[in-house]
Coordinates of C-alpha atoms and ligand atoms in Angstrom, one line a residue:
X1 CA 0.0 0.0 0.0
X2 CA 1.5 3.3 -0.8
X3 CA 1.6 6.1 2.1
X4 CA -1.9 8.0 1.9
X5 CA -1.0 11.3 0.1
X6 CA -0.3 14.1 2.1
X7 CA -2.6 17.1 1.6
X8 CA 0.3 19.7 1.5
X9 CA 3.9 20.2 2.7
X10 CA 2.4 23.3 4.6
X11 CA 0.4 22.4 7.4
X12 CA -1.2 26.2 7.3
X13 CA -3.4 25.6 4.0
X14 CA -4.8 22.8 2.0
X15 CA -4.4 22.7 -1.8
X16 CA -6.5 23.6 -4.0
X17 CA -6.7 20.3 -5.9
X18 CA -7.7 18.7 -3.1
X19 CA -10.7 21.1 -2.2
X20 CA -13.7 18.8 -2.8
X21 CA -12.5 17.2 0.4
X22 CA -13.2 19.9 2.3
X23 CA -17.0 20.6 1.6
X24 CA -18.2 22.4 4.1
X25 CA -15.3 23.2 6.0
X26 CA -13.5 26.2 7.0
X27 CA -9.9 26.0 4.9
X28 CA -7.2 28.1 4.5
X29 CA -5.5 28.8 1.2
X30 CA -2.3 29.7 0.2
X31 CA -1.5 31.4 -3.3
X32 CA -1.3 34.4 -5.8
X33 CA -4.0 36.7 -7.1
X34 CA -5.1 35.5 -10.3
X35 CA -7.5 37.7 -11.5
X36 CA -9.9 40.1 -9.4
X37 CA -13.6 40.5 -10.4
X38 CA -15.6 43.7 -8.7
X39 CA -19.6 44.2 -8.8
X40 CA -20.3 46.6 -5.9
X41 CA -20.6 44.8 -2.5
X42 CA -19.2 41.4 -3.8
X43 CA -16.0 40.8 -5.0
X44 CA -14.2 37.1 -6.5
X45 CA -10.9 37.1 -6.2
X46 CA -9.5 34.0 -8.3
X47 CA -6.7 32.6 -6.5
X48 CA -4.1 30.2 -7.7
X49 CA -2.0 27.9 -6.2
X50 CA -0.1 25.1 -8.5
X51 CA -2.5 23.1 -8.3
X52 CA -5.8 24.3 -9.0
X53 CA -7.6 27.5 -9.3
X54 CA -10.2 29.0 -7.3
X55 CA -12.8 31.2 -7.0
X56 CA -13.1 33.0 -4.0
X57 CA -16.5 35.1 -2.7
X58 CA -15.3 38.3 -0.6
X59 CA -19.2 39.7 0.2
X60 CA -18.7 43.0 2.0
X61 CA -21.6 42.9 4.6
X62 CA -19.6 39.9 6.1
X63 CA -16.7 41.0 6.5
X64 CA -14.6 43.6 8.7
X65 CA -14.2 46.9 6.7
X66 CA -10.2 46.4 6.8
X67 CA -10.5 42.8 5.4
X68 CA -12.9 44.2 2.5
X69 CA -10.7 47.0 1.0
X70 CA -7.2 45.0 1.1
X71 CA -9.4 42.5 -0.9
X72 CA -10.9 45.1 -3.3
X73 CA -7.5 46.8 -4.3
X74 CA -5.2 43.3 -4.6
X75 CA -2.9 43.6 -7.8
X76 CA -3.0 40.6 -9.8
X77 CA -0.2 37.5 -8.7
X78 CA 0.2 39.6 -5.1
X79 CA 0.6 36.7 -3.1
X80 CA -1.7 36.1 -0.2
X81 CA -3.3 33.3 2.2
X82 CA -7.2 33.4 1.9
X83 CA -9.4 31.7 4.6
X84 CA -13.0 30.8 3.9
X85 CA -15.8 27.8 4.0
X86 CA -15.9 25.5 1.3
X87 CA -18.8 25.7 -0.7
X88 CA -19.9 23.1 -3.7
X89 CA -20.9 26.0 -6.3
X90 CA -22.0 23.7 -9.6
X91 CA -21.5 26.7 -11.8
X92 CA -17.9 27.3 -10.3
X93 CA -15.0 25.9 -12.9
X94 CA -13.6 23.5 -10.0
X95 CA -16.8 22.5 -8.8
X96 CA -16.1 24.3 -5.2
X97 CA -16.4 28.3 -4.6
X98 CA -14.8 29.7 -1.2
X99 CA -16.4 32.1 1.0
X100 CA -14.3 34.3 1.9
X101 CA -13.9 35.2 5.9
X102 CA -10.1 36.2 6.0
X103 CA -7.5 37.2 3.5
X104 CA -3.6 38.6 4.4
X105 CA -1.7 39.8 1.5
X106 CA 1.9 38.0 1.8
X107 CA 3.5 40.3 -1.0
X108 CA 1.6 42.8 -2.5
X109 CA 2.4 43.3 -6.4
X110 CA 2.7 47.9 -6.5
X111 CA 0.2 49.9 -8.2
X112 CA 3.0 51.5 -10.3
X113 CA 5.0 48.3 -11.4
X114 CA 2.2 46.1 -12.3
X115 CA 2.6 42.3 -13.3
X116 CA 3.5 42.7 -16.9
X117 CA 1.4 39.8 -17.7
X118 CA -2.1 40.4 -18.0
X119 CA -5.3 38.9 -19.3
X120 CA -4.4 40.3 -22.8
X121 CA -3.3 39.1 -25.9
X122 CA 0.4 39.2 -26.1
X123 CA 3.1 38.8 -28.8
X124 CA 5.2 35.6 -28.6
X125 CA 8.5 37.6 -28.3
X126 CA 7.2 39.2 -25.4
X127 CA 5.4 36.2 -23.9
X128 CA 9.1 34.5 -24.1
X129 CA 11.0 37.3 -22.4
X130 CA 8.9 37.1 -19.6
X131 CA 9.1 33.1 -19.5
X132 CA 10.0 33.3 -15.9
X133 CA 6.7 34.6 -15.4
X134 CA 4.6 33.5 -18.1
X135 CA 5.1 29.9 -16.8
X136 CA 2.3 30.8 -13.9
X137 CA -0.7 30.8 -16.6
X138 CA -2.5 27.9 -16.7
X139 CA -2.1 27.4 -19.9
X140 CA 1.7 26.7 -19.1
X141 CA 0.7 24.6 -16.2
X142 CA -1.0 22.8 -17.9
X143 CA 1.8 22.2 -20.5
X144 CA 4.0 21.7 -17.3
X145 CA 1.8 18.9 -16.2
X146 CA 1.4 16.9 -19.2
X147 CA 5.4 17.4 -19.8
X148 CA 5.6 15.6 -16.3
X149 CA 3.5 12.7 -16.9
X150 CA 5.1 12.0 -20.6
X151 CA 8.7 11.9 -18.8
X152 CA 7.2 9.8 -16.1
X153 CA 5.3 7.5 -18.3
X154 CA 8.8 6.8 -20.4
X155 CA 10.1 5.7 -16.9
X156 CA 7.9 3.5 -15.6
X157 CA 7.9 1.8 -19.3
X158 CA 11.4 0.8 -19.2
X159 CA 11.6 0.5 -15.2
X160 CA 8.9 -1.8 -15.6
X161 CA 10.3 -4.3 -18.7
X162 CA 14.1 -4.2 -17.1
X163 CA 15.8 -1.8 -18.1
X164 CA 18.7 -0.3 -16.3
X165 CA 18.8 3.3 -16.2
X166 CA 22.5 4.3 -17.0
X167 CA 23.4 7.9 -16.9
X168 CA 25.7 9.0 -19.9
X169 CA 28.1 12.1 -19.4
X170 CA 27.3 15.6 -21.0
X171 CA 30.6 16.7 -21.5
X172 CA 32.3 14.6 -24.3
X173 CA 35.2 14.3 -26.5
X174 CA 33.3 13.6 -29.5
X175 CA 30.5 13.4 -32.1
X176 CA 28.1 11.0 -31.9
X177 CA 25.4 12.9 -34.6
X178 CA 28.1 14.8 -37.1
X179 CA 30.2 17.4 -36.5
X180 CA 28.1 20.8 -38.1
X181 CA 26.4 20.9 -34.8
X182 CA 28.8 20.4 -32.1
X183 CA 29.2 22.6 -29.2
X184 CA 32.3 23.6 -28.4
X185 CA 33.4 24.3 -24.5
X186 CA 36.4 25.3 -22.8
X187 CA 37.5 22.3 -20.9
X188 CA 40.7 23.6 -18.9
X189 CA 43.6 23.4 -21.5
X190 CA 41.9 21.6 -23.9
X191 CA 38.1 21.7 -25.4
X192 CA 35.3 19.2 -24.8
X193 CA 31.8 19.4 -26.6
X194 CA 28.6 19.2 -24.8
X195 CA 26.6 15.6 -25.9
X196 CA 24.6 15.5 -29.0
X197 CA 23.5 12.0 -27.5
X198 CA 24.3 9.2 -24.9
X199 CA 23.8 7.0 -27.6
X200 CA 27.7 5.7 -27.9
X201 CA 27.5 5.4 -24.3
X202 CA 24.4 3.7 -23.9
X203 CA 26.1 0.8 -26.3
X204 CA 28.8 0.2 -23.8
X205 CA 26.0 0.1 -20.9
X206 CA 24.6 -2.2 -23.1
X207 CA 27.2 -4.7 -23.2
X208 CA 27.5 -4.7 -19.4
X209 CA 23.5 -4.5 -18.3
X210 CA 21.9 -6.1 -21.4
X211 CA 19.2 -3.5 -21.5
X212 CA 19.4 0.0 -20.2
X213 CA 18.3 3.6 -21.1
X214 CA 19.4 7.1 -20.3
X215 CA 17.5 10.4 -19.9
X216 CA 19.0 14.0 -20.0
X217 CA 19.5 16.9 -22.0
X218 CA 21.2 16.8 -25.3
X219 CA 22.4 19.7 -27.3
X220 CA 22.7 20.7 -31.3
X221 CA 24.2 23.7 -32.3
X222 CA 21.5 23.7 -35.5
X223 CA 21.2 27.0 -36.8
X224 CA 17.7 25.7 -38.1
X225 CA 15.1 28.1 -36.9
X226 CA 12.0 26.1 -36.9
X227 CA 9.2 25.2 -34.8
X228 CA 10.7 21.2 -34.3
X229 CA 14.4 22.8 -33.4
X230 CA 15.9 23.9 -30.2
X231 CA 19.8 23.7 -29.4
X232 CA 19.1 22.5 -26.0
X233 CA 16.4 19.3 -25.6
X234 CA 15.8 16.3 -23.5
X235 CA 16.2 12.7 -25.0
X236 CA 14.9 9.5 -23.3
X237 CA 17.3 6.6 -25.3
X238 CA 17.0 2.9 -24.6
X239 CA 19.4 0.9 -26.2
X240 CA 19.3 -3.1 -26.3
X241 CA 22.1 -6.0 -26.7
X242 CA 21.0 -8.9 -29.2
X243 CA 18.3 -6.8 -30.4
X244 CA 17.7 -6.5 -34.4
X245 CA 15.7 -3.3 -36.0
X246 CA 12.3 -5.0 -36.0
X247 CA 12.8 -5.2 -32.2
X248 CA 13.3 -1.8 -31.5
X249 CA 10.5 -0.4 -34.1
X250 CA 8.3 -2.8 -31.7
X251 CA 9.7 -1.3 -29.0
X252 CA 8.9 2.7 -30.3
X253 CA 5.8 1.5 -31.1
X254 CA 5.2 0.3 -27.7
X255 CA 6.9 3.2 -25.9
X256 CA 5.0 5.5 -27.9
X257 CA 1.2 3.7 -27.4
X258 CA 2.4 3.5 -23.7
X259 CA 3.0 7.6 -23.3
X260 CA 0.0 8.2 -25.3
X261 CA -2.2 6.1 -23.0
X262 CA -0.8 7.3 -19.7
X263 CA -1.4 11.3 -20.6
X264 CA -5.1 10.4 -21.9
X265 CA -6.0 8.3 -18.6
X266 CA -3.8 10.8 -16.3
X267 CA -4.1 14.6 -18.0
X268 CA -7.6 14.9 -19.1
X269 CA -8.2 17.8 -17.5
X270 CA -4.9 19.8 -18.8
X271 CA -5.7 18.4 -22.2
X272 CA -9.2 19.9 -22.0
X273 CA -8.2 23.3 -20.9
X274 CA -4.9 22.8 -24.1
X275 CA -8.4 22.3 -26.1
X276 CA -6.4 19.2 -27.7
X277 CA -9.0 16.9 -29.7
X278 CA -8.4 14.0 -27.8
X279 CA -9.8 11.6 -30.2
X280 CA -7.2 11.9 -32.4
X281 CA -4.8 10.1 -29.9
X282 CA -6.9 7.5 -28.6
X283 CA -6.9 6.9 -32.1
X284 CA -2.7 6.0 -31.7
X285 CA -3.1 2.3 -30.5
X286 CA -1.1 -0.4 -32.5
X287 CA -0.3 -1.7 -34.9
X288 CA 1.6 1.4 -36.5
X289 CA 2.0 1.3 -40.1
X290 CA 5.7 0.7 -41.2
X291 CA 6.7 2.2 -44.6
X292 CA 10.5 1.9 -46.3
X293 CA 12.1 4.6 -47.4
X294 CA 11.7 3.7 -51.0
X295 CA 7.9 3.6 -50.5
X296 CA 7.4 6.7 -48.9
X297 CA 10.0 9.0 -51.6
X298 CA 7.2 7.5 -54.0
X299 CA 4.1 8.7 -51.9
X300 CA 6.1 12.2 -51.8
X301 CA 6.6 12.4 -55.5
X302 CA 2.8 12.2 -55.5
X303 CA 2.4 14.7 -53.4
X304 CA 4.5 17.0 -54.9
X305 CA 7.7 16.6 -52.8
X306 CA 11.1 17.5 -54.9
X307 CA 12.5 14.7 -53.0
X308 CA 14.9 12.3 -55.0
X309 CA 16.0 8.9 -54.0
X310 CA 18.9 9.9 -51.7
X311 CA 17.8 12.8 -50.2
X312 CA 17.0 12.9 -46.5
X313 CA 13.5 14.3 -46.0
X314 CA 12.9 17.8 -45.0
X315 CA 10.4 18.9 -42.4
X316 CA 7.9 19.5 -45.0
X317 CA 8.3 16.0 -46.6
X318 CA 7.9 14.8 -42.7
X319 CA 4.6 16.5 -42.6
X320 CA 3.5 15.9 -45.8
X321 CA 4.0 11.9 -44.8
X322 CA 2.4 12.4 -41.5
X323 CA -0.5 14.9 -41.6
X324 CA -3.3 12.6 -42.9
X325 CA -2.3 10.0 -40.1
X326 CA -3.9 9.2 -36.8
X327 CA -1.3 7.1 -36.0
X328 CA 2.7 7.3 -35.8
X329 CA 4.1 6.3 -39.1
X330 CA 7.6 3.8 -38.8
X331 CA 9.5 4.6 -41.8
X332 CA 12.8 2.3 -41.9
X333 CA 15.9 1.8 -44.2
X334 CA 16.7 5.3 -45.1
X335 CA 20.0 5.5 -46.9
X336 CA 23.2 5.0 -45.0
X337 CA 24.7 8.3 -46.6
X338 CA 22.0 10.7 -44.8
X339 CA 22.3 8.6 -41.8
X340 CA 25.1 8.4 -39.0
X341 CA 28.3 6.7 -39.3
X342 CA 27.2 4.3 -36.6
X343 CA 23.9 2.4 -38.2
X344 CA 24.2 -1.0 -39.7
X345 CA 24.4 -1.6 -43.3
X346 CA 21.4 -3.5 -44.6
X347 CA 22.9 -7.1 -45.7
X348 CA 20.1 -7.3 -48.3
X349 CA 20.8 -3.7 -49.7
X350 CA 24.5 -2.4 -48.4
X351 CA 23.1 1.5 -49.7
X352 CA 20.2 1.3 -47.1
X353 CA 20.8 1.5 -43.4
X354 CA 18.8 -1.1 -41.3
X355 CA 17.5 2.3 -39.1
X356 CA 14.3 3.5 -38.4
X357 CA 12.4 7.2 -37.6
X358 CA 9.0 7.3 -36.4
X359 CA 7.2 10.1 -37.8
X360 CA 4.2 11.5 -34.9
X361 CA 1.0 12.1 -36.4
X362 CA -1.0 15.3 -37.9
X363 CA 2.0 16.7 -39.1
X364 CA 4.5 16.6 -36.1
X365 CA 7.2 14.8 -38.0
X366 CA 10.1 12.9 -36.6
X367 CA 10.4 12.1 -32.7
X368 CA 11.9 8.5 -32.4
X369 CA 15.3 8.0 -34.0
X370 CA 17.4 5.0 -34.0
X371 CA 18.3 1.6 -35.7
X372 CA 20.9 -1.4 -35.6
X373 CA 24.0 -0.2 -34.8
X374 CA 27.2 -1.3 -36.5
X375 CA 28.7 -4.4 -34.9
X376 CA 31.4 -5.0 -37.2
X377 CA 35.2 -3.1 -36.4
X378 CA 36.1 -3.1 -39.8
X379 CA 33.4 -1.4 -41.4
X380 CA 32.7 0.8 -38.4
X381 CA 36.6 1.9 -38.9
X382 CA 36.0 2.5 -42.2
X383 CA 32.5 4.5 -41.4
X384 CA 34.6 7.1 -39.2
X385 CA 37.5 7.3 -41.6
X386 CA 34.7 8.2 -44.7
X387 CA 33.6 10.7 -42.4
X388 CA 36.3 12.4 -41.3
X389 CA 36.4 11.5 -37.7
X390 CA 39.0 11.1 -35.4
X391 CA 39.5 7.8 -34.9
X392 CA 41.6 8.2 -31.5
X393 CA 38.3 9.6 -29.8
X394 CA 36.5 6.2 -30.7
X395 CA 38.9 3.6 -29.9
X396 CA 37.1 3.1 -26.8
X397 CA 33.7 2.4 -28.7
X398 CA 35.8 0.0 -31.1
X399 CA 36.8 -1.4 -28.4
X400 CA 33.0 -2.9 -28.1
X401 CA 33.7 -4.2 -31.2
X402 CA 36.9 -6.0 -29.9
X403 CA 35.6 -7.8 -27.0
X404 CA 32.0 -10.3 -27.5
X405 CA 30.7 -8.0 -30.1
X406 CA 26.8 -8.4 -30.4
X407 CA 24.3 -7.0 -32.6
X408 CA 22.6 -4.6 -30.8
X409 CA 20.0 -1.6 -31.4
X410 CA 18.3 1.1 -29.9
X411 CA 17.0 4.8 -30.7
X412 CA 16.4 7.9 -29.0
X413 CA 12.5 9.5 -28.6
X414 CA 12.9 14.0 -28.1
X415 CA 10.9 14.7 -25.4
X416 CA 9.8 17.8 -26.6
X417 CA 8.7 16.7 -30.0
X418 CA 6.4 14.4 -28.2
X419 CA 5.0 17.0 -25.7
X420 CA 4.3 19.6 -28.5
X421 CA 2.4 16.5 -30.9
X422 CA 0.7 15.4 -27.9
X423 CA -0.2 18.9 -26.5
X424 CA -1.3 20.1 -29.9
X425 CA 1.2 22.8 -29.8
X426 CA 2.2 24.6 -33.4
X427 CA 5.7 25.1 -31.6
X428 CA 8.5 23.3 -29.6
X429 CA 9.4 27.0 -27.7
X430 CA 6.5 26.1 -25.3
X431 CA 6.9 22.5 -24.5
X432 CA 10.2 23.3 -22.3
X433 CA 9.9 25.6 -19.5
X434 CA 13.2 27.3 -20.6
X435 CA 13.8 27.0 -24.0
X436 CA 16.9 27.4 -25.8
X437 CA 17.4 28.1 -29.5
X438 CA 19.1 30.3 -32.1
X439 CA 18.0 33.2 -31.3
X440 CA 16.7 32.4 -27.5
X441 CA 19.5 32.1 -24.1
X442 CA 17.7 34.3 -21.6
X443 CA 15.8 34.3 -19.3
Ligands
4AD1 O1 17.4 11.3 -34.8 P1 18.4 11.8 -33.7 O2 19.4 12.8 -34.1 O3 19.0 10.5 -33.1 C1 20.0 10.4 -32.2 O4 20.5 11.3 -31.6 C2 20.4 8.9 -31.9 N1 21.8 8.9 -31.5 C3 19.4 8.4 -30.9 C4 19.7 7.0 -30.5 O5 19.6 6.1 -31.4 N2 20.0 6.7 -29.3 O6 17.6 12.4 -32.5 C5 16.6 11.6 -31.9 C6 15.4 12.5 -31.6 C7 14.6 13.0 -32.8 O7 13.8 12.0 -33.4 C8 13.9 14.2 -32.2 O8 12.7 13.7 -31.6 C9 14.9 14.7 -31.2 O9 15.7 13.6 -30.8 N3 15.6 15.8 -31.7 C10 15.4 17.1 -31.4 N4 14.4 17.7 -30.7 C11 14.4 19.0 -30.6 N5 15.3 19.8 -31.2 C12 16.3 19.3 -31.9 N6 17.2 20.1 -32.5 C13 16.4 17.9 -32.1 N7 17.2 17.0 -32.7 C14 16.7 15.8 -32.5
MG2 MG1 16.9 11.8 -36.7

């Protein structure tokens, strides 16, 4: 039996997600001023506190005349603890209204240095450089929330089937994903580059553990401004000895189901107020179809795609292949030149790599990248000498090579990718609570 949840960490107040339990009861609440409505002798503040919000009644015949007035002037996000009864109100958005019979103002937001945030529209750029502060509308929270779950969600699925969670370093002496979007630091006399992936890592973990996955931030200097890129972003990678591609396209599709199932049975309520059509992902239950390369450069040529056999797809192709789906599409065997110098040649087709991308629905394009991974020393040598790499930096990954070499595979899902798809969001910049990108550092 787990511990019964506690109602809050602060004994003083109860939280507002937990307010049905207190029907009839006199609670106290402790929050910020969301908004402040004012008709004569009544007045509802709408208080918020992280994890809810509520409407509170301030009615001025039942109150003491101080009380009244600090209530009538409050700025909004002035921080305060409000005391009341609990009142089911079945017009109320939670379901529960508070009437109010106290209220002390913790930090009082001045007249003359109002939030800068208020119920009006807003442009983007300005939304952003008040992030630190935008992050309190629900909206955000609710993005927050689902954000949570999704990370959560990718846990428990490999906790649950095995996997060891291995954590790979971020500071690294080489490329994993190519070398145009390294970032360079200063690492005492010499220079180290912050990770593009764990993935190189994750194949030694492999080796020792069988099946493991790591989870942390990644980083791509891409000087792609689009609304899939940031240069900062968090991957969740599992990787998997003895396992071939079609187990690890079983595996996204699994992982992916499994994420998309948790959010809908946990984050109705944020999904509601993100006013995502949920119907479309209950729709994303498997089987997912599966498409070669070949096949899908064909179904782009139809659609008008300037794409030639050869060419990695842009993110137009990827929403051209995707936006008439309600399900994740697996496209596998792109060829090995557009891929990474790690991925196994195909033994059928040597041009073809034996990888695989999973393209998210309605037009979100790629989030799940990954494949077999080379297993042979000779051709992986010759991989990194085609491509310019230096080979000192990955004798210790040869060495993997050296010593009970295995097939193996695994791939690597973009958390964000997957937040803004399942969100509904038209951009990545809100699915991080700091985001970074080309032309984005602060706050
Ligand atoms: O396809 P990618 O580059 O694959 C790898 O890094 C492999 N080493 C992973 C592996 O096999 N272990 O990246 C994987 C995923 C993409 O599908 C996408 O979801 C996300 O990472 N991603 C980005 N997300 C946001 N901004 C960017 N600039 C991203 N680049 C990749
Ligand atoms: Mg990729």
């Amino acid at each position: 039996m787990p511990p019964p949840e506690r109602d809050s960490l602060v004994p003083s107040a109860i939280e507002i997600r937990n307010i049905a339990q207190f029907a009839g009861q006199e609670v106290r609440i402790e929050g910020w001023l969301y908004n402040l409505r004012e008709s004569g002798k009544i007045v509802f503040p709408l208080v918020r506190d992280g994890t809810g919000i509520l409407q509170c009644v301030a009615v001025k015949s039942a109150l003491p005349p101080e009380v009244f007035e600090r209530i009538r002037g409050l700025t909004q996000e002035s921080s305060l603890g409000v005391t009341g009864r609990v009142r089911q109100e079945k017009r109320a958005p939670g379901g529960y209204e508070l009437d109010v019979t106290d209220l002390d103002v913790i930090h009082r937001v001045p007249e003359d240095r109002p939030y800068p945030i208020t119920p009006k529209e807003h442009g983007v750029d300005f939304l952003m450089d008040h992030r630190h502060l935008w992050l309190r509308s629900s909206r955000q929270r609710a993005i927050l929330g689902v954000r949570h779950e999704i990370i959560r969600a990718c846990r428990d699925f490999f906790d649950d089937r095995g996997f060891t969670l291995v954590d790979t370093p971020i500071l690294t002496p080489s490329a994993c994903e190519g070398t145009t979007t390294l970032f360079e630091v200063a690492y005492f006399e010499d220079k180290a580059f912050l990770t593009q992936s764990g993935q190189l890592y994750n194949e030694a973990a492999a080796m020792a553990v069988g099946k493991t996955y790591c989870f942390g931030p990644t980083f791509r200097a891409e000087k792609s401004k689009t609304r899939r890129h940031l240069t900062e972003f968090w991957m969740i990678e599992p990787e998997v000895a003895f396992a071939r591609l079609d187990d690890v396209m079983t595996l996204a599709e699994q992982l992916v189901a499994f994420v998309v199932g948790r959010v809908l049975e946990k984050r109705r309520g944020e999904l509601k107020s993100l006013e995502r059509d949920v119907s479309r992902l209950e729709k994303c239950v498997p089987p997912f179809p599966r498409l070669a390369y070949d096949e899908a450069v064909k179904m782009l040529k139809e659609k008008g795609s300037a794409i030639e056999w050869g060419g990695d797809f842009g993110g137009t192709d990827e929403t051209l292949l995707s936006q008439d789906s309600d399900k994740p599409l697996l496209v596998h065997r792109y060829p090995s030149r557009v891929k990474a110098f790690y991925m196994a040649p195909d033994p059928a087709r040597p041009e073809v790599a034996l990888c695989v991308d999973v393209l998210a629905p309605e037009g979100y394009g790629e989030i799940i990248g990954g494949g077999e991974r080379l297993a042979d020393e000779r051709v992986l040598v010759e991989r990194i000498e085609e491509q310019k790499l230096p080979r000192e930096a990955f004798e210790w990954y040869l060495d993997l090579r050296r010593y009970g070499s295995v097939p193996h595979s695994g791939f690597g899902m973009g958390i964000e990718r997957v937040v803004a798809w399942i969100c509904g969001l038209d951009h990545v910049r809100e699915t991080i609570p700091f985001p970074r990108m080309l032309y984005r550092l602060t706050p």
